[in-house]
CSV table of C-alpha atoms in Angstrom, one decimal:
chain,number,residue,atom,x,y,z
A,684,MET,CA,-28.5,11.3,-11.9
A,685,ALA,CA,-27.5,15.0,-11.8
A,686,LYS,CA,-26.6,16.8,-15.0
A,687,SER,CA,-23.0,17.4,-13.8
A,688,ASP,CA,-22.6,13.7,-13.0
A,689,THR,CA,-23.7,12.8,-16.5
A,690,GLN,CA,-21.3,15.4,-18.0
A,691,ASN,CA,-18.4,14.0,-15.9
A,692,GLN,CA,-19.1,10.5,-17.0
A,693,SER,CA,-19.3,11.6,-20.6
A,694,THR,CA,-16.0,13.5,-20.3
A,695,GLN,CA,-14.3,10.5,-18.7
A,696,GLY,CA,-15.6,8.2,-21.4
A,697,GLN,CA,-14.3,10.6,-24.1
A,698,SER,CA,-10.9,10.8,-22.4
A,699,SER,CA,-10.6,7.0,-22.2
A,700,SER,CA,-11.8,6.4,-25.7
A,701,SER,CA,-9.6,9.0,-27.2
A,702,ARG,CA,-6.6,7.8,-25.3
A,703,SER,CA,-7.0,4.2,-26.4
A,704,GLY,CA,-7.6,5.3,-29.9
A,705,GLN,CA,-4.2,7.0,-30.3
A,706,SER,CA,-2.2,5.7,-33.2
A,707,SER,CA,1.4,4.7,-33.3
A,708,SER,CA,3.5,6.2,-36.1
A,709,GLN,CA,6.0,3.3,-36.0
A,710,GLY,CA,5.2,0.8,-38.7
A,711,GLY,CA,1.5,1.2,-38.5
A,712,GLN,CA,1.4,-1.0,-35.3
A,713,GLY,CA,-1.9,0.4,-34.2
A,714,LYS,CA,-2.5,1.8,-30.8
A,715,ILE,CA,-0.2,3.4,-28.3
A,716,ASP,CA,-0.1,1.6,-25.0
A,717,ASN,CA,-2.3,3.5,-22.5
A,718,VAL,CA,0.6,3.7,-20.0
A,719,LEU,CA,2.9,5.2,-22.6
A,720,TYR,CA,0.3,7.7,-23.6
A,721,ASP,CA,-0.4,8.7,-19.9
A,722,VAL,CA,3.3,9.2,-19.2
A,723,VAL,CA,3.7,11.4,-22.3
A,724,THR,CA,0.6,13.4,-21.4
A,725,VAL,CA,1.6,14.0,-17.7
A,726,LEU,CA,5.2,14.8,-18.8
A,727,HIS,CA,3.9,17.4,-21.2
A,728,GLU,CA,1.6,19.0,-18.6
A,729,LYS,CA,4.3,19.1,-16.0
A,730,SER,CA,6.7,20.7,-18.5
A,731,LYS,CA,4.1,23.4,-19.3
A,732,GLY,CA,3.8,24.0,-15.5
A,733,LEU,CA,7.5,24.5,-15.1
A,734,GLU,CA,7.5,27.1,-17.8
A,735,ALA,CA,4.7,29.0,-16.0
A,736,TYR,CA,6.9,29.3,-12.9
A,737,ASP,CA,9.2,31.6,-14.8
A,738,LYS,CA,6.3,34.0,-15.3
A,739,TYR,CA,5.1,33.7,-11.7
A,740,GLU,CA,8.6,34.3,-10.3
A,741,ARG,CA,8.6,37.9,-11.6
A,742,ASP,CA,5.5,38.6,-9.6
A,743,LEU,CA,6.9,37.1,-6.4
A,744,GLN,CA,10.0,39.2,-5.9
A,745,ASN,CA,8.5,41.1,-3.0
A,746,ASN,CA,6.9,38.1,-1.2
A,747,SER,CA,9.6,35.8,0.0
A,748,GLU,CA,7.3,33.4,1.8
A,749,VAL,CA,5.2,32.6,-1.4
A,750,LYS,CA,8.4,32.5,-3.5
A,751,GLU,CA,9.8,29.9,-1.1
A,752,ILE,CA,6.7,27.8,-1.5
A,753,PHE,CA,6.7,28.1,-5.3
A,754,ASP,CA,10.4,27.2,-5.4
A,755,GLU,CA,9.7,24.0,-3.4
A,756,ILE,CA,6.8,23.1,-5.6
A,757,ARG,CA,9.0,23.8,-8.7
A,758,ARG,CA,11.8,21.5,-7.4
A,759,ASN,CA,9.2,18.7,-6.8
A,760,ASP,CA,7.9,19.2,-10.3
A,761,GLU,CA,11.4,19.1,-11.8
A,762,GLN,CA,12.0,15.8,-10.0
A,763,ALA,CA,8.7,14.5,-11.3
A,764,VAL,CA,9.6,15.5,-14.8
A,765,GLN,CA,13.0,13.8,-14.5
A,766,ARG,CA,11.4,10.6,-13.2
A,767,LEU,CA,8.8,10.7,-16.0
A,768,GLN,CA,11.6,11.1,-18.6
A,769,ASP,CA,13.4,8.1,-17.2
A,770,CYS,CA,10.2,6.1,-17.2
A,771,LEU,CA,9.5,7.2,-20.8
A,772,ARG,CA,13.0,6.0,-21.9
A,773,GLN,CA,12.3,2.6,-20.3
A,774,LEU,CA,8.9,2.3,-21.9
A,775,VAL,CA,10.1,3.3,-25.3
A,776,GLY,CA,13.0,1.0,-25.0
A,777,SER,CA,10.8,-1.9,-24.0
A,778,GLU,CA,8.4,-1.1,-26.8
A,779,GLY,CA,11.3,-1.2,-29.3
A,780,GLY,CA,12.5,-4.5,-27.9
A,781,GLN,CA,9.0,-6.0,-28.2
A,782,GLN,CA,8.7,-4.9,-31.8
A,783,ASN,CA,12.1,-6.3,-32.7
A,784,ARG,CA,11.2,-9.6,-31.2
A,785,ALA,CA,7.9,-9.8,-33.0
A,786,ALA,CA,9.5,-9.2,-36.4
């Protein structure tokens, strides 16, 4: 096995184990569901990307073709962030409902 393959597997293993080891702050319930963690992580990364577009826009003022492409990508990312926020609300709502039923 090549060194880079070993490193990739090691990194994937660390990512998976750190994700499943995330603690919940609500009532010491233990681990955050992997799906909830993934949604929060992708939402965070997409939001950081949207902030970057503001910086890039200043550089694109003289290149309308590239600006048009970036604007389209930004709109797609904004839609993705909105969908992720909606999904997060549903996940958190269902988590709260499950905790209430268990009590």
